[in-house]
Amino acid sequence: MDNYKNILVAVDLSEDSEHVCRKALRLAQDHQASLTLVYVAEIFYQMSASYDPLFYPAYEDIALDEEEILKISQTRMDELVQSLAVDENIELYNKVIVGIPKTEIVELAEQQQVDLIVCGSHGRNGIELLLGSTANAILHHAPCDVLAVRTRKKQRINSE
Amino acid sequence: MDNYKNILVAVDLSEDSEHVCRKALRLAQDHQASLTLVYVAEIFYQMSASYDPLFYPAYEDIALDEEEILKISQTRMDELVQSLAVDENIELYNKVIVGIPKTEIVELAEQQQVDLIVCGSHGRNGIELLLGSTANAILHHAPCDVLAVRTRKKQRINSE
C-alpha cells in the first residue's frame, strides 16, 4: 500500500500549530515518513505619506526587519518543535523562511518531492475564509496530496 | 493521540476513485475508523427551445432519469467496493444520492459526525481547476479535516 515518504507541514506558528503538527506527526509515524515543518513569514511593508527615500535608508531597514522576524520566528519554531516531543525514530526538520506562503510551500514541495502537505484550515466565512486562503492556494497548486486540518474558529494567525 | 473515527470518501466514480479510496482505506485501517463512500450524482437538465410543458410530462421524465442514474451509479459503486477488496474488520458503507455534491457531502459530514473527508483533487488550471471546485467548496465548508488526494492530470470525471 502506498506510503507517504516526505510530509511537509505548513505552520503559521499560531496556537493552532501544535494541533496541526500532531496530526502530521501521527501520519509520519504510521507511514514512517520524514517530517518537515515550515514557517513562511510574509512581511508587509507600509509606506507612509511622508516617506522620503533621500532621508530614509529603506532597504537597510527592511533587511533588519527580516533578520529580526526570522530570529523571532525561529525561536517560536524551536518552542513548537520542543512541545511536540517527537520520538527519535522520526526524521524531523524545520525551516523558517521569508516569502509568500503559498508560493514558497508549493515550491518546497516540488523541490523536496513531498507527497503530502499538511496545513491548517480556518473556518467558514468572512475573515476566517480569508485566513484560509493559503490552504486554498496550496490545494490548487500543490503537486501532491493536501491534508487541511480544521482549526478552531475565530483563531487569529500569529496570536498568542 | 487523536484518531479519526468516521471517514467519508467523496467519490466521482471515475477511474481515479479507486486510488482515492485506497488512500482513505489506509487511514481507516491505521485509525480503526469506519469508512463511508459517497457518490453524489449531479443531474443537469437542459431545456430545449421547443420545449412545451403542455405536451411533455417533464417531471415524470426527470423522475425516470433520476431512477436510472441512481441505478447505474449504484452498479458502479458496487464494482468500486468490490475492487477494493476491503478487509472484514473495516466497517464499510456506501451511499449513492442525487444532489449538489458539495452541499450533500458537507451535510452528510455534519449529520454523521465525520472527522475526515477524503476527496479527489484535480490539477492546476483551466478545466482541471473547474473539476476541482468540489474539493475547494468542501475545503471551505467542511466541519472537519479534509484530505485532498491529487489525481492524475487530464482525467475527466465519469470517464471510463
PDB file of N, CA, C and O in Angstrom, chain A residues 1-4 19 22-23 25-27 29-31 106 110 115-116 121-125 129 132-133 135-136 138-150, chain B residues 1-4 19 22-23 25-27 29-31 106 110 115-116 121-124 129 132-133 135-136 138-150:
ATOM      1  N   MET A   1       0.857  -1.212   0.000  1.00  0.00           N
ATOM      2  CA  MET A   1       0.000   0.000   0.000  1.00  0.00           C
ATOM      3  C   MET A   1       0.885   1.252   0.000  1.00  0.00           C
ATOM      4  O   MET A   1       1.874   1.291   0.730  1.00  0.00           O
ATOM      5  N   ASP A   2       0.541   2.251  -0.835  1.00  0.00           N
ATOM      6  CA  ASP A   2       1.465   3.384  -0.903  1.00  0.00           C
ATOM      7  C   ASP A   2       1.585   4.124   0.421  1.00  0.00           C
ATOM      8  O   ASP A   2       0.603   4.461   1.052  1.00  0.00           O
ATOM      9  N   ASN A   3       2.819   4.363   0.750  1.00  0.00           N
ATOM     10  CA  ASN A   3       3.143   5.131   1.948  1.00  0.00           C
ATOM     11  C   ASN A   3       3.483   6.554   1.557  1.00  0.00           C
ATOM     12  O   ASN A   3       4.014   6.782   0.477  1.00  0.00           O
ATOM     13  N   TYR A   4       3.200   7.484   2.451  1.00  0.00           N
ATOM     14  CA  TYR A   4       3.773   8.812   2.289  1.00  0.00           C
ATOM     15  C   TYR A   4       5.225   8.723   2.768  1.00  0.00           C
ATOM     16  O   TYR A   4       5.510   8.066   3.775  1.00  0.00           O
ATOM     17  N   HIS A  19      -1.625  21.580  17.212  1.00  0.00           N
ATOM     18  CA  HIS A  19      -2.706  20.666  16.814  1.00  0.00           C
ATOM     19  C   HIS A  19      -2.469  20.134  15.392  1.00  0.00           C
ATOM     20  O   HIS A  19      -2.586  18.927  15.128  1.00  0.00           O
ATOM     21  N   ARG A  22       0.494  17.741  15.322  1.00  0.00           N
ATOM     22  CA  ARG A  22       0.233  16.417  15.918  1.00  0.00           C
ATOM     23  C   ARG A  22      -0.460  15.488  14.927  1.00  0.00           C
ATOM     24  O   ARG A  22      -0.214  14.284  14.900  1.00  0.00           O
ATOM     25  N   LYS A  23      -1.331  16.062  14.107  1.00  0.00           N
ATOM     26  CA  LYS A  23      -1.992  15.244  13.068  1.00  0.00           C
ATOM     27  C   LYS A  23      -0.938  14.745  12.071  1.00  0.00           C
ATOM     28  O   LYS A  23      -0.959  13.601  11.635  1.00  0.00           O
ATOM     29  N   LEU A  25       2.249  14.415  12.600  1.00  0.00           N
ATOM     30  CA  LEU A  25       3.160  13.517  13.305  1.00  0.00           C
ATOM     31  C   LEU A  25       2.606  12.100  13.337  1.00  0.00           C
ATOM     32  O   LEU A  25       3.332  11.118  13.110  1.00  0.00           O
ATOM     33  N   ARG A  26       1.322  12.007  13.593  1.00  0.00           N
ATOM     34  CA  ARG A  26       0.667  10.702  13.612  1.00  0.00           C
ATOM     35  C   ARG A  26       0.819  10.024  12.247  1.00  0.00           C
ATOM     36  O   ARG A  26       1.130   8.833  12.149  1.00  0.00           O
ATOM     37  N   LEU A  27       0.616  10.813  11.175  1.00  0.00           N
ATOM     38  CA  LEU A  27       0.763  10.272   9.824  1.00  0.00           C
ATOM     39  C   LEU A  27       2.212   9.852   9.566  1.00  0.00           C
ATOM     40  O   LEU A  27       2.469   8.800   8.974  1.00  0.00           O
ATOM     41  N   GLN A  29       4.370   8.856  11.704  1.00  0.00           N
ATOM     42  CA  GLN A  29       4.637   7.614  12.433  1.00  0.00           C
ATOM     43  C   GLN A  29       4.046   6.417  11.700  1.00  0.00           C
ATOM     44  O   GLN A  29       4.714   5.412  11.473  1.00  0.00           O
ATOM     45  N   ASP A  30       2.771   6.544  11.297  1.00  0.00           N
ATOM     46  CA  ASP A  30       2.097   5.435  10.614  1.00  0.00           C
ATOM     47  C   ASP A  30       2.790   5.076   9.304  1.00  0.00           C
ATOM     48  O   ASP A  30       2.793   3.926   8.890  1.00  0.00           O
ATOM     49  N   HIS A  31       3.306   6.097   8.625  1.00  0.00           N
ATOM     50  CA  HIS A  31       3.890   5.865   7.290  1.00  0.00           C
ATOM     51  C   HIS A  31       5.419   5.812   7.313  1.00  0.00           C
ATOM     52  O   HIS A  31       6.032   5.686   6.270  1.00  0.00           O
ATOM     53  N   VAL A 106       4.544  25.553  -2.045  1.00  0.00           N
ATOM     54  CA  VAL A 106       4.400  24.733  -3.256  1.00  0.00           C
ATOM     55  C   VAL A 106       5.778  24.464  -3.873  1.00  0.00           C
ATOM     56  O   VAL A 106       6.080  23.337  -4.285  1.00  0.00           O
ATOM     57  N   GLU A 110       7.706  20.838  -4.351  1.00  0.00           N
ATOM     58  CA  GLU A 110       8.225  20.349  -5.632  1.00  0.00           C
ATOM     59  C   GLU A 110       9.698  19.965  -5.517  1.00  0.00           C
ATOM     60  O   GLU A 110      10.100  18.886  -5.946  1.00  0.00           O
ATOM     61  N   ASP A 115       5.203  14.282  -0.702  1.00  0.00           N
ATOM     62  CA  ASP A 115       3.991  13.617  -1.209  1.00  0.00           C
ATOM     63  C   ASP A 115       2.744  13.953  -0.405  1.00  0.00           C
ATOM     64  O   ASP A 115       1.636  13.537  -0.768  1.00  0.00           O
ATOM     65  N   LEU A 116       2.907  14.707   0.670  1.00  0.00           N
ATOM     66  CA  LEU A 116       1.741  15.181   1.423  1.00  0.00           C
ATOM     67  C   LEU A 116       2.070  16.516   2.091  1.00  0.00           C
ATOM     68  O   LEU A 116       3.083  16.635   2.774  1.00  0.00           O
ATOM     69  N   SER A 121      -6.530  24.843   8.348  1.00  0.00           N
ATOM     70  CA  SER A 121      -7.557  25.468   7.516  1.00  0.00           C
ATOM     71  C   SER A 121      -8.583  26.113   8.427  1.00  0.00           C
ATOM     72  O   SER A 121      -9.186  25.457   9.270  1.00  0.00           O
ATOM     73  N   HIS A 122      -8.745  27.404   8.248  1.00  0.00           N
ATOM     74  CA  HIS A 122      -9.674  28.126   9.115  1.00  0.00           C
ATOM     75  C   HIS A 122     -11.091  28.036   8.569  1.00  0.00           C
ATOM     76  O   HIS A 122     -11.300  27.664   7.427  1.00  0.00           O
ATOM     77  N   GLY A 123     -12.012  28.461   9.419  1.00  0.00           N
ATOM     78  CA  GLY A 123     -13.456  28.248   9.243  1.00  0.00           C
ATOM     79  C   GLY A 123     -14.153  28.722   7.991  1.00  0.00           C
ATOM     80  O   GLY A 123     -13.571  28.744   6.912  1.00  0.00           O
ATOM     81  N   ARG A 124     -15.349  29.113   8.158  1.00  0.00           N
ATOM     82  CA  ARG A 124     -16.328  29.139   7.100  1.00  0.00           C
ATOM     83  C   ARG A 124     -16.447  30.421   6.297  1.00  0.00           C
ATOM     84  O   ARG A 124     -16.758  30.399   5.124  1.00  0.00           O
ATOM     85  N   ASN A 125     -16.367  31.525   6.923  1.00  0.00           N
ATOM     86  CA  ASN A 125     -16.733  32.723   6.168  1.00  0.00           C
ATOM     87  C   ASN A 125     -16.006  33.975   6.641  1.00  0.00           C
ATOM     88  O   ASN A 125     -15.300  33.960   7.628  1.00  0.00           O
ATOM     89  N   LEU A 129     -12.483  32.850   6.187  1.00  0.00           N
ATOM     90  CA  LEU A 129     -12.285  32.356   4.828  1.00  0.00           C
ATOM     91  C   LEU A 129     -11.005  32.956   4.252  1.00  0.00           C
ATOM     92  O   LEU A 129     -10.223  32.290   3.591  1.00  0.00           O
ATOM     93  N   GLY A 132      -8.026  31.364   5.469  1.00  0.00           N
ATOM     94  CA  GLY A 132      -7.853  30.043   4.881  1.00  0.00           C
ATOM     95  C   GLY A 132      -7.356  30.081   3.445  1.00  0.00           C
ATOM     96  O   GLY A 132      -7.242  29.052   2.809  1.00  0.00           O
ATOM     97  N   SER A 133      -7.038  31.278   2.958  1.00  0.00           N
ATOM     98  CA  SER A 133      -6.699  31.388   1.541  1.00  0.00           C
ATOM     99  C   SER A 133      -5.379  30.703   1.193  1.00  0.00           C
ATOM    100  O   SER A 133      -5.183  30.260   0.066  1.00  0.00           O
ATOM    101  N   ALA A 135      -4.409  27.812   2.522  1.00  0.00           N
ATOM    102  CA  ALA A 135      -4.801  26.407   2.346  1.00  0.00           C
ATOM    103  C   ALA A 135      -5.427  26.205   0.968  1.00  0.00           C
ATOM    104  O   ALA A 135      -5.142  25.225   0.272  1.00  0.00           O
ATOM    105  N   ASN A 136      -6.260  27.152   0.572  1.00  0.00           N
ATOM    106  CA  ASN A 136      -6.939  27.093  -0.721  1.00  0.00           C
ATOM    107  C   ASN A 136      -5.937  27.127  -1.874  1.00  0.00           C
ATOM    108  O   ASN A 136      -5.992  26.307  -2.796  1.00  0.00           O
ATOM    109  N   ILE A 138      -2.779  26.391  -1.756  1.00  0.00           N
ATOM    110  CA  ILE A 138      -1.968  25.167  -1.723  1.00  0.00           C
ATOM    111  C   ILE A 138      -2.735  24.031  -2.387  1.00  0.00           C
ATOM    112  O   ILE A 138      -2.197  23.290  -3.204  1.00  0.00           O
ATOM    113  N   LEU A 139      -4.026  23.944  -2.042  1.00  0.00           N
ATOM    114  CA  LEU A 139      -4.857  22.877  -2.615  1.00  0.00           C
ATOM    115  C   LEU A 139      -4.823  22.911  -4.134  1.00  0.00           C
ATOM    116  O   LEU A 139      -4.720  21.884  -4.794  1.00  0.00           O
ATOM    117  N   HIS A 140      -4.887  24.114  -4.696  1.00  0.00           N
ATOM    118  CA  HIS A 140      -4.958  24.218  -6.153  1.00  0.00           C
ATOM    119  C   HIS A 140      -3.626  24.043  -6.847  1.00  0.00           C
ATOM    120  O   HIS A 140      -3.585  23.700  -8.016  1.00  0.00           O
ATOM    121  N   HIS A 141      -2.535  24.313  -6.156  1.00  0.00           N
ATOM    122  CA  HIS A 141      -1.243  24.310  -6.843  1.00  0.00           C
ATOM    123  C   HIS A 141      -0.284  23.224  -6.386  1.00  0.00           C
ATOM    124  O   HIS A 141       0.764  23.044  -6.999  1.00  0.00           O
ATOM    125  N   ALA A 142      -0.616  22.536  -5.321  1.00  0.00           N
ATOM    126  CA  ALA A 142       0.309  21.531  -4.803  1.00  0.00           C
ATOM    127  C   ALA A 142       0.489  20.395  -5.792  1.00  0.00           C
ATOM    128  O   ALA A 142      -0.460  19.997  -6.465  1.00  0.00           O
ATOM    129  N   PRO A 143       1.718  19.867  -5.869  1.00  0.00           N
ATOM    130  CA  PRO A 143       1.961  18.740  -6.766  1.00  0.00           C
ATOM    131  C   PRO A 143       1.595  17.406  -6.114  1.00  0.00           C
ATOM    132  O   PRO A 143       1.862  16.354  -6.678  1.00  0.00           O
ATOM    133  N   CYS A 144       1.010  17.451  -4.924  1.00  0.00           N
ATOM    134  CA  CYS A 144       0.799  16.228  -4.136  1.00  0.00           C
ATOM    135  C   CYS A 144      -0.507  16.317  -3.346  1.00  0.00           C
ATOM    136  O   CYS A 144      -1.251  17.272  -3.470  1.00  0.00           O
ATOM    137  N   ASP A 145      -0.737  15.313  -2.480  1.00  0.00           N
ATOM    138  CA  ASP A 145      -1.929  15.335  -1.621  1.00  0.00           C
ATOM    139  C   ASP A 145      -1.836  16.476  -0.604  1.00  0.00           C
ATOM    140  O   ASP A 145      -0.739  16.889  -0.230  1.00  0.00           O
ATOM    141  N   VAL A 146      -3.002  16.938  -0.178  1.00  0.00           N
ATOM    142  CA  VAL A 146      -3.048  18.015   0.823  1.00  0.00           C
ATOM    143  C   VAL A 146      -4.034  17.631   1.925  1.00  0.00           C
ATOM    144  O   VAL A 146      -5.176  17.302   1.638  1.00  0.00           O
ATOM    145  N   LEU A 147      -3.558  17.652   3.168  1.00  0.00           N
ATOM    146  CA  LEU A 147      -4.469  17.453   4.295  1.00  0.00           C
ATOM    147  C   LEU A 147      -4.687  18.798   4.972  1.00  0.00           C
ATOM    148  O   LEU A 147      -3.755  19.392   5.504  1.00  0.00           O
ATOM    149  N   ALA A 148      -5.920  19.276   4.893  1.00  0.00           N
ATOM    150  CA  ALA A 148      -6.266  20.544   5.552  1.00  0.00           C
ATOM    151  C   ALA A 148      -6.861  20.200   6.912  1.00  0.00           C
ATOM    152  O   ALA A 148      -7.922  19.573   6.987  1.00  0.00           O
ATOM    153  N   VAL A 149      -6.158  20.567   7.958  1.00  0.00           N
ATOM    154  CA  VAL A 149      -6.610  20.267   9.319  1.00  0.00           C
ATOM    155  C   VAL A 149      -7.457  21.433   9.806  1.00  0.00           C
ATOM    156  O   VAL A 149      -6.989  22.576   9.863  1.00  0.00           O
ATOM    157  N   ARG A 150      -8.705  21.132  10.136  1.00  0.00           N
ATOM    158  CA  ARG A 150      -9.624  22.173  10.606  1.00  0.00           C
ATOM    159  C   ARG A 150      -9.142  22.702  11.954  1.00  0.00           C
ATOM    160  O   ARG A 150      -8.932  21.931  12.886  1.00  0.00           O
TER     161      ARG A 150
ATOM    162  N   MET B   1      -3.231   9.728  21.235  1.00  0.00           N
ATOM    163  CA  MET B   1      -3.225  10.606  20.043  1.00  0.00           C
ATOM    164  C   MET B   1      -4.576  10.520  19.328  1.00  0.00           C
ATOM    165  O   MET B   1      -5.136   9.432  19.221  1.00  0.00           O
ATOM    166  N   ASP B   2      -5.098  11.682  18.906  1.00  0.00           N
ATOM    167  CA  ASP B   2      -6.456  11.611  18.343  1.00  0.00           C
ATOM    168  C   ASP B   2      -6.519  10.735  17.102  1.00  0.00           C
ATOM    169  O   ASP B   2      -5.718  10.858  16.190  1.00  0.00           O
ATOM    170  N   ASN B   3      -7.520   9.912  17.127  1.00  0.00           N
ATOM    171  CA  ASN B   3      -7.818   9.040  15.991  1.00  0.00           C
ATOM    172  C   ASN B   3      -8.958   9.629  15.192  1.00  0.00           C
ATOM    173  O   ASN B   3      -9.833  10.275  15.753  1.00  0.00           O
ATOM    174  N   TYR B   4      -8.958   9.379  13.895  1.00  0.00           N
ATOM    175  CA  TYR B   4     -10.166   9.626  13.118  1.00  0.00           C
ATOM    176  C   TYR B   4     -11.108   8.451  13.393  1.00  0.00           C
ATOM    177  O   TYR B   4     -10.669   7.303  13.448  1.00  0.00           O
ATOM    178  N   HIS B  19      -8.020   4.892  -6.588  1.00  0.00           N
ATOM    179  CA  HIS B  19      -6.809   5.487  -5.995  1.00  0.00           C
ATOM    180  C   HIS B  19      -7.163   6.320  -4.742  1.00  0.00           C
ATOM    181  O   HIS B  19      -6.511   6.187  -3.695  1.00  0.00           O
ATOM    182  N   ARG B  22      -8.225   4.025  -1.884  1.00  0.00           N
ATOM    183  CA  ARG B  22      -7.124   3.271  -1.260  1.00  0.00           C
ATOM    184  C   ARG B  22      -6.393   4.113  -0.216  1.00  0.00           C
ATOM    185  O   ARG B  22      -5.967   3.606   0.818  1.00  0.00           O
ATOM    186  N   LYS B  23      -6.280   5.410  -0.495  1.00  0.00           N
ATOM    187  CA  LYS B  23      -5.655   6.307   0.489  1.00  0.00           C
ATOM    188  C   LYS B  23      -6.532   6.376   1.742  1.00  0.00           C
ATOM    189  O   LYS B  23      -6.046   6.362   2.867  1.00  0.00           O
ATOM    190  N   LEU B  25      -8.700   4.159   2.719  1.00  0.00           N
ATOM    191  CA  LEU B  25      -8.727   2.829   3.332  1.00  0.00           C
ATOM    192  C   LEU B  25      -7.525   2.647   4.249  1.00  0.00           C
ATOM    193  O   LEU B  25      -7.642   2.119   5.367  1.00  0.00           O
ATOM    194  N   ARG B  26      -6.377   3.107   3.779  1.00  0.00           N
ATOM    195  CA  ARG B  26      -5.161   3.017   4.593  1.00  0.00           C
ATOM    196  C   ARG B  26      -5.352   3.792   5.908  1.00  0.00           C
ATOM    197  O   ARG B  26      -4.999   3.305   6.989  1.00  0.00           O
ATOM    198  N   LEU B  27      -5.944   4.983   5.806  1.00  0.00           N
ATOM    199  CA  LEU B  27      -6.203   5.789   7.005  1.00  0.00           C
ATOM    200  C   LEU B  27      -7.203   5.085   7.931  1.00  0.00           C
ATOM    201  O   LEU B  27      -7.034   5.075   9.144  1.00  0.00           O
ATOM    202  N   GLN B  29      -7.685   1.950   8.237  1.00  0.00           N
ATOM    203  CA  GLN B  29      -7.005   0.838   8.906  1.00  0.00           C
ATOM    204  C   GLN B  29      -6.128   1.337  10.050  1.00  0.00           C
ATOM    205  O   GLN B  29      -6.196   0.825  11.164  1.00  0.00           O
ATOM    206  N   ASP B  30      -5.329   2.364   9.757  1.00  0.00           N
ATOM    207  CA  ASP B  30      -4.423   2.899  10.785  1.00  0.00           C
ATOM    208  C   ASP B  30      -5.184   3.450  11.985  1.00  0.00           C
ATOM    209  O   ASP B  30      -4.710   3.383  13.110  1.00  0.00           O
ATOM    210  N   HIS B  31      -6.348   4.034  11.720  1.00  0.00           N
ATOM    211  CA  HIS B  31      -7.106   4.692  12.796  1.00  0.00           C
ATOM    212  C   HIS B  31      -8.275   3.844  13.310  1.00  0.00           C
ATOM    213  O   HIS B  31      -9.028   4.299  14.154  1.00  0.00           O
ATOM    214  N   VAL B 106     -21.050  18.000   2.563  1.00  0.00           N
ATOM    215  CA  VAL B 106     -20.876  18.758   3.806  1.00  0.00           C
ATOM    216  C   VAL B 106     -22.011  18.425   4.787  1.00  0.00           C
ATOM    217  O   VAL B 106     -21.779  18.223   5.980  1.00  0.00           O
ATOM    218  N   GLU B 110     -21.743  16.610   8.491  1.00  0.00           N
ATOM    219  CA  GLU B 110     -22.283  17.189   9.734  1.00  0.00           C
ATOM    220  C   GLU B 110     -23.198  16.195  10.443  1.00  0.00           C
ATOM    221  O   GLU B 110     -23.079  15.967  11.640  1.00  0.00           O
ATOM    222  N   ASP B 115     -15.150  12.971  10.893  1.00  0.00           N
ATOM    223  CA  ASP B 115     -13.995  13.792  11.289  1.00  0.00           C
ATOM    224  C   ASP B 115     -12.938  13.931  10.198  1.00  0.00           C
ATOM    225  O   ASP B 115     -11.960  14.664  10.368  1.00  0.00           O
ATOM    226  N   LEU B 116     -13.137  13.237   9.079  1.00  0.00           N
ATOM    227  CA  LEU B 116     -12.228  13.418   7.940  1.00  0.00           C
ATOM    228  C   LEU B 116     -12.986  13.149   6.639  1.00  0.00           C
ATOM    229  O   LEU B 116     -13.633  12.115   6.501  1.00  0.00           O
ATOM    230  N   SER B 121      -8.696  15.495  -5.955  1.00  0.00           N
ATOM    231  CA  SER B 121      -8.498  16.890  -6.328  1.00  0.00           C
ATOM    232  C   SER B 121      -7.735  16.933  -7.644  1.00  0.00           C
ATOM    233  O   SER B 121      -6.647  16.380  -7.757  1.00  0.00           O
ATOM    234  N   HIS B 122      -8.347  17.566  -8.615  1.00  0.00           N
ATOM    235  CA  HIS B 122      -7.733  17.604  -9.945  1.00  0.00           C
ATOM    236  C   HIS B 122      -6.733  18.751 -10.024  1.00  0.00           C
ATOM    237  O   HIS B 122      -6.717  19.635  -9.182  1.00  0.00           O
ATOM    238  N   GLY B 123      -5.966  18.708 -11.093  1.00  0.00           N
ATOM    239  CA  GLY B 123      -4.773  19.546 -11.296  1.00  0.00           C
ATOM    240  C   GLY B 123      -4.880  21.045 -11.200  1.00  0.00           C
ATOM    241  O   GLY B 123      -5.687  21.585 -10.452  1.00  0.00           O
ATOM    242  N   ARG B 124      -4.086  21.687 -11.976  1.00  0.00           N
ATOM    243  CA  ARG B 124      -3.693  23.050 -11.711  1.00  0.00           C
ATOM    244  C   ARG B 124      -4.533  24.148 -12.321  1.00  0.00           C
ATOM    245  O   ARG B 124      -4.665  25.218 -11.757  1.00  0.00           O
ATOM    246  N   LEU B 129      -9.001  22.914 -12.946  1.00  0.00           N
ATOM    247  CA  LEU B 129      -9.319  23.706 -11.760  1.00  0.00           C
ATOM    248  C   LEU B 129     -10.825  23.670 -11.518  1.00  0.00           C
ATOM    249  O   LEU B 129     -11.294  23.547 -10.397  1.00  0.00           O
ATOM    250  N   GLY B 132     -11.918  20.623  -9.984  1.00  0.00           N
ATOM    251  CA  GLY B 132     -11.539  20.577  -8.579  1.00  0.00           C
ATOM    252  C   GLY B 132     -12.397  21.459  -7.691  1.00  0.00           C
ATOM    253  O   GLY B 132     -12.143  21.565  -6.509  1.00  0.00           O
ATOM    254  N   SER B 133     -13.429  22.058  -8.263  1.00  0.00           N
ATOM    255  CA  SER B 133     -14.209  23.028  -7.496  1.00  0.00           C
ATOM    256  C   SER B 133     -14.990  22.371  -6.354  1.00  0.00           C
ATOM    257  O   SER B 133     -15.271  23.017  -5.350  1.00  0.00           O
ATOM    258  N   ALA B 135     -13.790  19.895  -4.486  1.00  0.00           N
ATOM    259  CA  ALA B 135     -12.787  19.788  -3.412  1.00  0.00           C
ATOM    260  C   ALA B 135     -12.615  21.135  -2.715  1.00  0.00           C
ATOM    261  O   ALA B 135     -12.532  21.216  -1.489  1.00  0.00           O
ATOM    262  N   ASN B 136     -12.599  22.179  -3.517  1.00  0.00           N
ATOM    263  CA  ASN B 136     -12.436  23.537  -2.998  1.00  0.00           C
ATOM    264  C   ASN B 136     -13.603  23.921  -2.081  1.00  0.00           C
ATOM    265  O   ASN B 136     -13.411  24.411  -0.964  1.00  0.00           O
ATOM    266  N   ILE B 138     -15.647  21.919  -0.569  1.00  0.00           N
ATOM    267  CA  ILE B 138     -15.622  21.068   0.630  1.00  0.00           C
ATOM    268  C   ILE B 138     -14.622  21.629   1.626  1.00  0.00           C
ATOM    269  O   ILE B 138     -14.899  21.746   2.816  1.00  0.00           O
ATOM    270  N   LEU B 139     -13.458  22.018   1.111  1.00  0.00           N
ATOM    271  CA  LEU B 139     -12.407  22.566   1.985  1.00  0.00           C
ATOM    272  C   LEU B 139     -12.931  23.749   2.785  1.00  0.00           C
ATOM    273  O   LEU B 139     -12.677  23.873   3.980  1.00  0.00           O
ATOM    274  N   HIS B 140     -13.697  24.620   2.125  1.00  0.00           N
ATOM    275  CA  HIS B 140     -14.152  25.827   2.807  1.00  0.00           C
ATOM    276  C   HIS B 140     -15.332  25.606   3.744  1.00  0.00           C
ATOM    277  O   HIS B 140     -15.544  26.390   4.654  1.00  0.00           O
ATOM    278  N   HIS B 141     -16.113  24.577   3.497  1.00  0.00           N
ATOM    279  CA  HIS B 141     -17.342  24.428   4.278  1.00  0.00           C
ATOM    280  C   HIS B 141     -17.381  23.212   5.193  1.00  0.00           C
ATOM    281  O   HIS B 141     -18.294  23.086   5.997  1.00  0.00           O
ATOM    282  N   ALA B 142     -16.416  22.332   5.049  1.00  0.00           N
ATOM    283  CA  ALA B 142     -16.435  21.107   5.850  1.00  0.00           C
ATOM    284  C   ALA B 142     -16.277  21.425   7.332  1.00  0.00           C
ATOM    285  O   ALA B 142     -15.533  22.329   7.698  1.00  0.00           O
ATOM    286  N   PRO B 143     -16.988  20.656   8.166  1.00  0.00           N
ATOM    287  CA  PRO B 143     -16.863  20.876   9.613  1.00  0.00           C
ATOM    288  C   PRO B 143     -15.656  20.131  10.190  1.00  0.00           C
ATOM    289  O   PRO B 143     -15.499  20.083  11.404  1.00  0.00           O
ATOM    290  N   CYS B 144     -14.844  19.535   9.332  1.00  0.00           N
ATOM    291  CA  CYS B 144     -13.785  18.629   9.804  1.00  0.00           C
ATOM    292  C   CYS B 144     -12.554  18.723   8.902  1.00  0.00           C
ATOM    293  O   CYS B 144     -12.509  19.547   7.993  1.00  0.00           O
ATOM    294  N   ASP B 145     -11.573  17.841   9.132  1.00  0.00           N
ATOM    295  CA  ASP B 145     -10.378  17.810   8.297  1.00  0.00           C
ATOM    296  C   ASP B 145     -10.740  17.327   6.883  1.00  0.00           C
ATOM    297  O   ASP B 145     -11.718  16.597   6.694  1.00  0.00           O
ATOM    298  N   VAL B 146      -9.942  17.769   5.918  1.00  0.00           N
ATOM    299  CA  VAL B 146     -10.172  17.345   4.524  1.00  0.00           C
ATOM    300  C   VAL B 146      -8.844  16.884   3.929  1.00  0.00           C
ATOM    301  O   VAL B 146      -7.851  17.617   3.978  1.00  0.00           O
ATOM    302  N   LEU B 147      -8.826  15.675   3.400  1.00  0.00           N
ATOM    303  CA  LEU B 147      -7.647  15.201   2.662  1.00  0.00           C
ATOM    304  C   LEU B 147      -7.987  15.223   1.179  1.00  0.00           C
ATOM    305  O   LEU B 147      -8.872  14.500   0.731  1.00  0.00           O
ATOM    306  N   ALA B 148      -7.288  16.099   0.450  1.00  0.00           N
ATOM    307  CA  ALA B 148      -7.484  16.164  -0.996  1.00  0.00           C
ATOM    308  C   ALA B 148      -6.410  15.306  -1.642  1.00  0.00           C
ATOM    309  O   ALA B 148      -5.224  15.599  -1.524  1.00  0.00           O
ATOM    310  N   VAL B 149      -6.830  14.231  -2.274  1.00  0.00           N
ATOM    311  CA  VAL B 149      -5.884  13.305  -2.909  1.00  0.00           C
ATOM    312  C   VAL B 149      -5.684  13.748  -4.350  1.00  0.00           C
ATOM    313  O   VAL B 149      -6.651  13.823  -5.122  1.00  0.00           O
ATOM    314  N   ARG B 150      -4.453  14.060  -4.679  1.00  0.00           N
ATOM    315  CA  ARG B 150      -4.133  14.519  -6.039  1.00  0.00           C
ATOM    316  C   ARG B 150      -4.368  13.375  -7.020  1.00  0.00           C
ATOM    317  O   ARG B 150      -3.832  12.284  -6.853  1.00  0.00           O
TER     318      ARG B 150
END
